[in-house]
């Protein structure tokens, strides 16, 4: 979640005046980071256009070396510009920009510190959030669960932006590339922004599929077995174009 508390620029939408000691040590974005920021903004805007978030809810990040570029807190994505690059180190210290990073920074950093992820997407997708309130694990309604590493777990609820939520998320993400956050939303990671986003979209689609099938009176959807899912995981290893 990106809390609704203005756009991080100070009163009236203007960046706060004066630099503190931390700001004076921050640097400008390097060429690779500037390119990654452009991709990040495109992905963040896509979460809105595809209906996965509303307003400034949700957040996106991408890792470039030991720097994590992340959407800032409370800034509408259509207002983000090239000079709004916001970056932190893996220790959470801001190293690029003056906009306040997303309040969900602990979740993003927890993923980067414990996995080989290069990108993270967090959304408040409607169907996925609805499912998070009903079950502790998304039923195996479709074989694409294999693309996320297996059955998708639901992390127990904790207040947004807290270390507790980040810890709950990590447990749900063990050996997975995505999970649901109870009464909150989704989080996925990948080796690129495109992959992390695609996993988010697939997770929301599976949640919508299960809710649709489970809503038919008098009938229960058929579910896949773990054996069937394991077979799909083997198939996916050779999926796509070889380079």
CSV table of C-alpha atoms in Angstrom, one decimal:
chain,number,residue,atom,x,y,z
A,1,UNK,CA,0.0,0.0,0.0
A,2,UNK,CA,1.1,3.6,-0.7
A,3,UNK,CA,-0.7,5.6,1.9
A,4,UNK,CA,-2.7,8.7,0.9
A,5,UNK,CA,-0.7,11.4,2.5
A,6,UNK,CA,0.2,13.8,-0.3
A,7,UNK,CA,2.8,13.2,-2.9
A,8,UNK,CA,6.0,13.4,-0.9
A,9,UNK,CA,6.9,16.8,-2.3
A,10,UNK,CA,6.0,18.9,0.7
A,11,UNK,CA,3.2,21.5,1.0
A,12,UNK,CA,1.4,22.4,-2.2
A,13,UNK,CA,3.0,19.6,-4.2
A,14,UNK,CA,6.5,21.2,-4.1
A,15,UNK,CA,9.5,19.4,-2.9
A,16,UNK,CA,10.4,20.4,0.6
A,17,UNK,CA,12.9,23.3,0.8
A,18,UNK,CA,16.4,22.9,2.1
A,19,UNK,CA,18.6,19.8,2.3
A,20,UNK,CA,19.4,17.9,5.4
A,21,UNK,CA,22.6,16.0,5.8
A,22,UNK,CA,21.1,12.8,4.2
A,23,UNK,CA,19.8,14.7,1.2
A,24,UNK,CA,23.2,16.3,0.6
A,25,UNK,CA,24.8,12.8,0.3
A,26,UNK,CA,22.3,11.6,-2.3
A,27,UNK,CA,23.4,11.3,-5.9
A,28,UNK,CA,21.8,11.5,-9.3
A,29,UNK,CA,20.7,8.5,-11.3
A,30,UNK,CA,23.2,6.7,-13.4
A,31,UNK,CA,22.3,5.9,-17.1
A,32,UNK,CA,21.4,2.3,-16.3
A,33,UNK,CA,19.2,3.5,-13.3
A,34,UNK,CA,17.5,6.1,-15.5
A,35,UNK,CA,16.6,3.5,-18.0
A,36,UNK,CA,15.3,1.1,-15.3
A,37,UNK,CA,13.3,4.0,-13.8
A,38,UNK,CA,11.6,4.5,-17.1
A,39,UNK,CA,10.6,0.9,-17.2
A,40,UNK,CA,9.5,1.0,-13.6
A,41,UNK,CA,7.2,4.0,-14.3
A,42,UNK,CA,5.7,2.2,-17.3
A,43,UNK,CA,5.0,-0.9,-15.2
A,44,UNK,CA,3.5,1.2,-12.4
A,45,UNK,CA,1.2,2.9,-14.8
A,46,UNK,CA,0.2,-0.4,-16.2
A,47,UNK,CA,-1.0,-1.6,-12.8
A,48,UNK,CA,-3.5,1.3,-12.9
A,49,UNK,CA,-4.6,0.9,-16.5
A,50,UNK,CA,-5.1,-2.9,-16.0
A,51,UNK,CA,-7.2,-2.3,-12.9
A,52,UNK,CA,-4.8,-3.9,-10.4
A,53,UNK,CA,-4.6,-0.8,-8.3
A,54,UNK,CA,-6.7,2.3,-7.6
A,55,UNK,CA,-5.1,5.7,-7.1
A,56,UNK,CA,-1.7,5.4,-5.5
A,57,UNK,CA,-2.2,2.0,-3.9
A,58,UNK,CA,0.3,-0.7,-4.6
A,59,UNK,CA,4.0,-0.1,-5.5
A,60,UNK,CA,6.7,-1.3,-7.8
A,61,UNK,CA,10.5,-1.7,-7.5
A,62,UNK,CA,13.5,-2.8,-9.5
A,63,UNK,CA,17.0,-3.6,-8.4
A,64,UNK,CA,20.0,-2.2,-10.3
A,65,UNK,CA,23.2,-3.5,-8.7
A,66,UNK,CA,22.9,-2.8,-5.0
A,67,UNK,CA,20.4,0.0,-5.5
A,68,UNK,CA,16.6,-0.5,-5.4
A,69,UNK,CA,14.5,2.0,-7.4
A,70,UNK,CA,11.0,2.2,-6.0
A,71,UNK,CA,7.8,4.2,-6.5
A,72,UNK,CA,7.5,7.1,-4.1
A,73,UNK,CA,4.8,7.3,-1.4
A,74,UNK,CA,1.5,8.9,-2.5
A,75,UNK,CA,2.5,10.1,-6.0
A,76,UNK,CA,0.1,9.4,-8.8
A,77,UNK,CA,2.0,7.3,-11.4
A,78,UNK,CA,1.0,9.6,-14.3
A,79,UNK,CA,2.8,12.4,-12.5
A,80,UNK,CA,6.1,10.6,-12.2
A,81,UNK,CA,8.8,12.2,-14.3
A,82,UNK,CA,12.4,11.2,-15.2
A,83,UNK,CA,13.9,13.4,-12.5
A,84,UNK,CA,11.7,11.8,-9.8
A,85,UNK,CA,14.0,8.8,-9.6
A,86,UNK,CA,13.7,7.4,-6.0
A,87,UNK,CA,16.3,4.9,-4.9
A,88,UNK,CA,17.5,3.2,-1.7
A,89,UNK,CA,20.3,0.9,-0.7
A,90,UNK,CA,19.6,-2.6,0.5
A,91,UNK,CA,19.9,-1.2,4.0
A,92,UNK,CA,16.9,1.1,3.3
A,93,UNK,CA,19.0,4.3,3.3
A,94,UNK,CA,17.9,6.7,0.5
A,95,UNK,CA,20.6,7.3,-2.0
A,96,UNK,CA,18.8,8.8,-5.0
A,97,UNK,CA,16.1,11.5,-5.0
A,98,UNK,CA,14.1,13.5,-2.5
A,99,UNK,CA,10.7,11.9,-2.7
A,100,UNK,CA,9.8,9.7,0.2
A,101,UNK,CA,9.9,6.0,-0.8
A,102,UNK,CA,6.8,3.8,-0.6
A,103,UNK,CA,5.7,2.9,2.9
A,104,UNK,CA,5.9,-0.8,1.8
A,105,UNK,CA,9.7,-0.5,1.4
A,106,UNK,CA,10.3,-3.2,4.1
A,107,UNK,CA,8.5,-5.8,1.9
A,108,UNK,CA,10.5,-4.9,-1.2
A,109,UNK,CA,13.8,-5.0,0.6
A,110,UNK,CA,13.0,-8.3,2.4
A,111,UNK,CA,12.5,-9.9,-1.1
A,112,UNK,CA,15.8,-8.5,-2.5
A,113,UNK,CA,17.7,-9.5,0.6
A,114,UNK,CA,16.5,-13.1,0.6
A,115,UNK,CA,16.1,-14.0,-3.1
A,116,UNK,CA,17.7,-13.4,-6.5
A,117,UNK,CA,14.8,-11.2,-7.5
A,118,UNK,CA,15.4,-8.1,-9.7
A,119,UNK,CA,11.9,-6.7,-9.6
A,120,UNK,CA,8.9,-6.7,-7.3
A,121,UNK,CA,5.2,-5.8,-8.0
A,122,UNK,CA,2.7,-5.2,-5.2
A,123,UNK,CA,-1.0,-4.6,-6.0
A,124,UNK,CA,-4.4,-4.4,-4.4
A,125,UNK,CA,-6.1,-6.4,-7.1
A,126,UNK,CA,-9.7,-6.9,-6.3
A,127,UNK,CA,-10.2,-10.7,-6.9
A,128,UNK,CA,-6.9,-11.6,-5.3
A,129,UNK,CA,-7.6,-9.5,-2.3
A,130,UNK,CA,-11.1,-11.1,-2.0
A,131,UNK,CA,-9.5,-14.6,-2.1
A,132,UNK,CA,-7.1,-13.5,0.6
A,133,UNK,CA,-10.0,-13.1,3.0
A,134,UNK,CA,-11.4,-16.5,2.4
A,135,UNK,CA,-8.6,-19.1,2.4
A,136,UNK,CA,-5.1,-19.7,3.7
A,137,UNK,CA,-4.0,-21.0,0.2
A,138,UNK,CA,-5.4,-20.4,-3.2
A,139,UNK,CA,-7.0,-23.7,-4.3
A,140,UNK,CA,-5.3,-25.4,-7.3
A,141,UNK,CA,-7.9,-24.2,-9.8
A,142,UNK,CA,-5.4,-23.9,-12.7
A,143,UNK,CA,-2.0,-25.3,-13.7
A,144,UNK,CA,-0.5,-21.8,-13.9
A,145,UNK,CA,0.1,-22.0,-10.2
A,146,UNK,CA,3.2,-23.9,-11.2
A,147,UNK,CA,4.6,-20.7,-12.7
A,148,UNK,CA,4.6,-19.2,-9.2
A,149,UNK,CA,6.4,-22.2,-7.8
A,150,UNK,CA,3.4,-24.1,-6.5
A,151,UNK,CA,0.2,-23.5,-4.5
A,152,UNK,CA,-0.1,-19.8,-3.7
A,153,UNK,CA,-0.1,-19.2,0.1
A,154,UNK,CA,-1.8,-16.3,2.0
A,155,UNK,CA,0.4,-14.4,4.4
A,156,UNK,CA,-1.3,-13.6,7.7
A,157,UNK,CA,-2.5,-10.0,8.1
A,158,UNK,CA,-0.2,-7.3,9.6
A,159,UNK,CA,-0.3,-3.6,9.4
A,160,UNK,CA,1.0,-2.2,6.1
A,161,UNK,CA,4.6,-1.0,6.1
A,162,UNK,CA,5.7,-3.0,9.1
A,163,UNK,CA,8.5,-5.5,9.6
A,164,UNK,CA,5.8,-7.9,10.8
A,165,UNK,CA,4.1,-7.8,7.4
A,166,UNK,CA,7.4,-8.3,5.6
A,167,UNK,CA,8.2,-11.4,7.8
A,168,UNK,CA,4.8,-12.9,7.2
A,169,UNK,CA,5.2,-12.3,3.5
A,170,UNK,CA,8.6,-14.0,3.4
A,171,UNK,CA,7.2,-17.2,5.0
A,172,UNK,CA,4.4,-17.3,2.5
A,173,UNK,CA,6.9,-16.7,-0.3
A,174,UNK,CA,9.2,-19.6,0.6
A,175,UNK,CA,10.0,-21.4,-2.6
A,176,UNK,CA,7.4,-19.2,-4.4
A,177,UNK,CA,7.6,-16.2,-6.6
A,178,UNK,CA,4.2,-14.8,-5.4
A,179,UNK,CA,1.8,-14.8,-2.6
A,180,UNK,CA,-1.4,-13.2,-1.3
A,181,UNK,CA,-1.5,-10.8,1.7
A,182,UNK,CA,-4.5,-11.3,3.8
A,183,UNK,CA,-7.0,-8.4,3.6
A,184,UNK,CA,-4.4,-6.5,1.6
A,185,UNK,CA,-3.4,-7.7,-1.9
A,186,UNK,CA,-0.6,-9.5,-3.8
A,187,UNK,CA,3.1,-9.4,-4.1
A,188,UNK,CA,5.2,-11.1,-6.8
A,189,UNK,CA,8.8,-11.0,-7.9
A,190,UNK,CA,10.8,-11.9,-10.9
A,191,UNK,CA,14.1,-11.5,-12.8
A,192,UNK,CA,12.6,-8.5,-14.7
A,193,UNK,CA,9.7,-6.1,-14.3
A,194,UNK,CA,7.9,-7.8,-17.1
A,195,UNK,CA,8.1,-11.2,-15.4
A,196,UNK,CA,7.1,-9.8,-12.0
A,197,UNK,CA,4.1,-8.0,-13.6
A,198,UNK,CA,3.1,-11.1,-15.6
A,199,UNK,CA,3.1,-13.2,-12.4
A,200,UNK,CA,0.9,-10.6,-10.8
A,201,UNK,CA,-1.6,-10.6,-13.7
A,202,UNK,CA,-1.7,-14.4,-13.7
A,203,UNK,CA,-2.3,-14.5,-9.9
A,204,UNK,CA,-5.2,-12.1,-10.2
A,205,UNK,CA,-6.6,-14.1,-13.1
A,206,UNK,CA,-6.4,-17.4,-11.1
A,207,UNK,CA,-8.2,-15.8,-8.2
A,208,UNK,CA,-10.9,-14.5,-10.4
A,209,UNK,CA,-11.3,-17.9,-12.0
A,210,UNK,CA,-11.6,-19.6,-8.6
A,211,UNK,CA,-14.1,-17.1,-7.3
A,212,UNK,CA,-16.2,-17.5,-10.5
A,213,UNK,CA,-16.2,-21.3,-10.4
A,214,UNK,CA,-16.9,-21.5,-6.7
A,215,UNK,CA,-19.8,-19.1,-7.0
A,216,UNK,CA,-22.0,-21.6,-9.0
A,217,UNK,CA,-24.7,-22.9,-6.7
A,218,UNK,CA,-24.7,-26.6,-6.0
A,219,UNK,CA,-21.4,-27.2,-7.7
A,220,UNK,CA,-17.7,-27.2,-6.6
A,221,UNK,CA,-14.9,-26.6,-9.0
A,222,UNK,CA,-12.5,-29.5,-9.7
A,223,UNK,CA,-9.0,-28.9,-8.5
A,224,UNK,CA,-5.6,-30.2,-9.6
A,225,UNK,CA,-3.6,-32.6,-7.5
A,226,UNK,CA,0.0,-31.9,-6.4
A,227,UNK,CA,1.1,-34.6,-8.8
A,228,UNK,CA,-0.5,-32.9,-11.7
A,229,UNK,CA,1.0,-29.6,-10.7
A,230,UNK,CA,4.5,-31.2,-10.5
A,231,UNK,CA,4.1,-32.5,-14.0
A,232,UNK,CA,3.3,-29.0,-15.2
A,233,UNK,CA,6.4,-27.6,-13.5
A,234,UNK,CA,8.5,-30.1,-15.5
A,235,UNK,CA,6.8,-28.9,-18.7
A,236,UNK,CA,7.4,-25.3,-17.9
A,237,UNK,CA,11.1,-25.8,-17.8
A,238,UNK,CA,11.1,-26.1,-21.6
A,239,UNK,CA,8.4,-23.5,-22.3
A,240,UNK,CA,8.9,-20.6,-24.6
A,241,UNK,CA,11.5,-19.8,-27.3
A,242,UNK,CA,15.1,-21.0,-26.9
A,243,UNK,CA,17.8,-18.5,-27.5
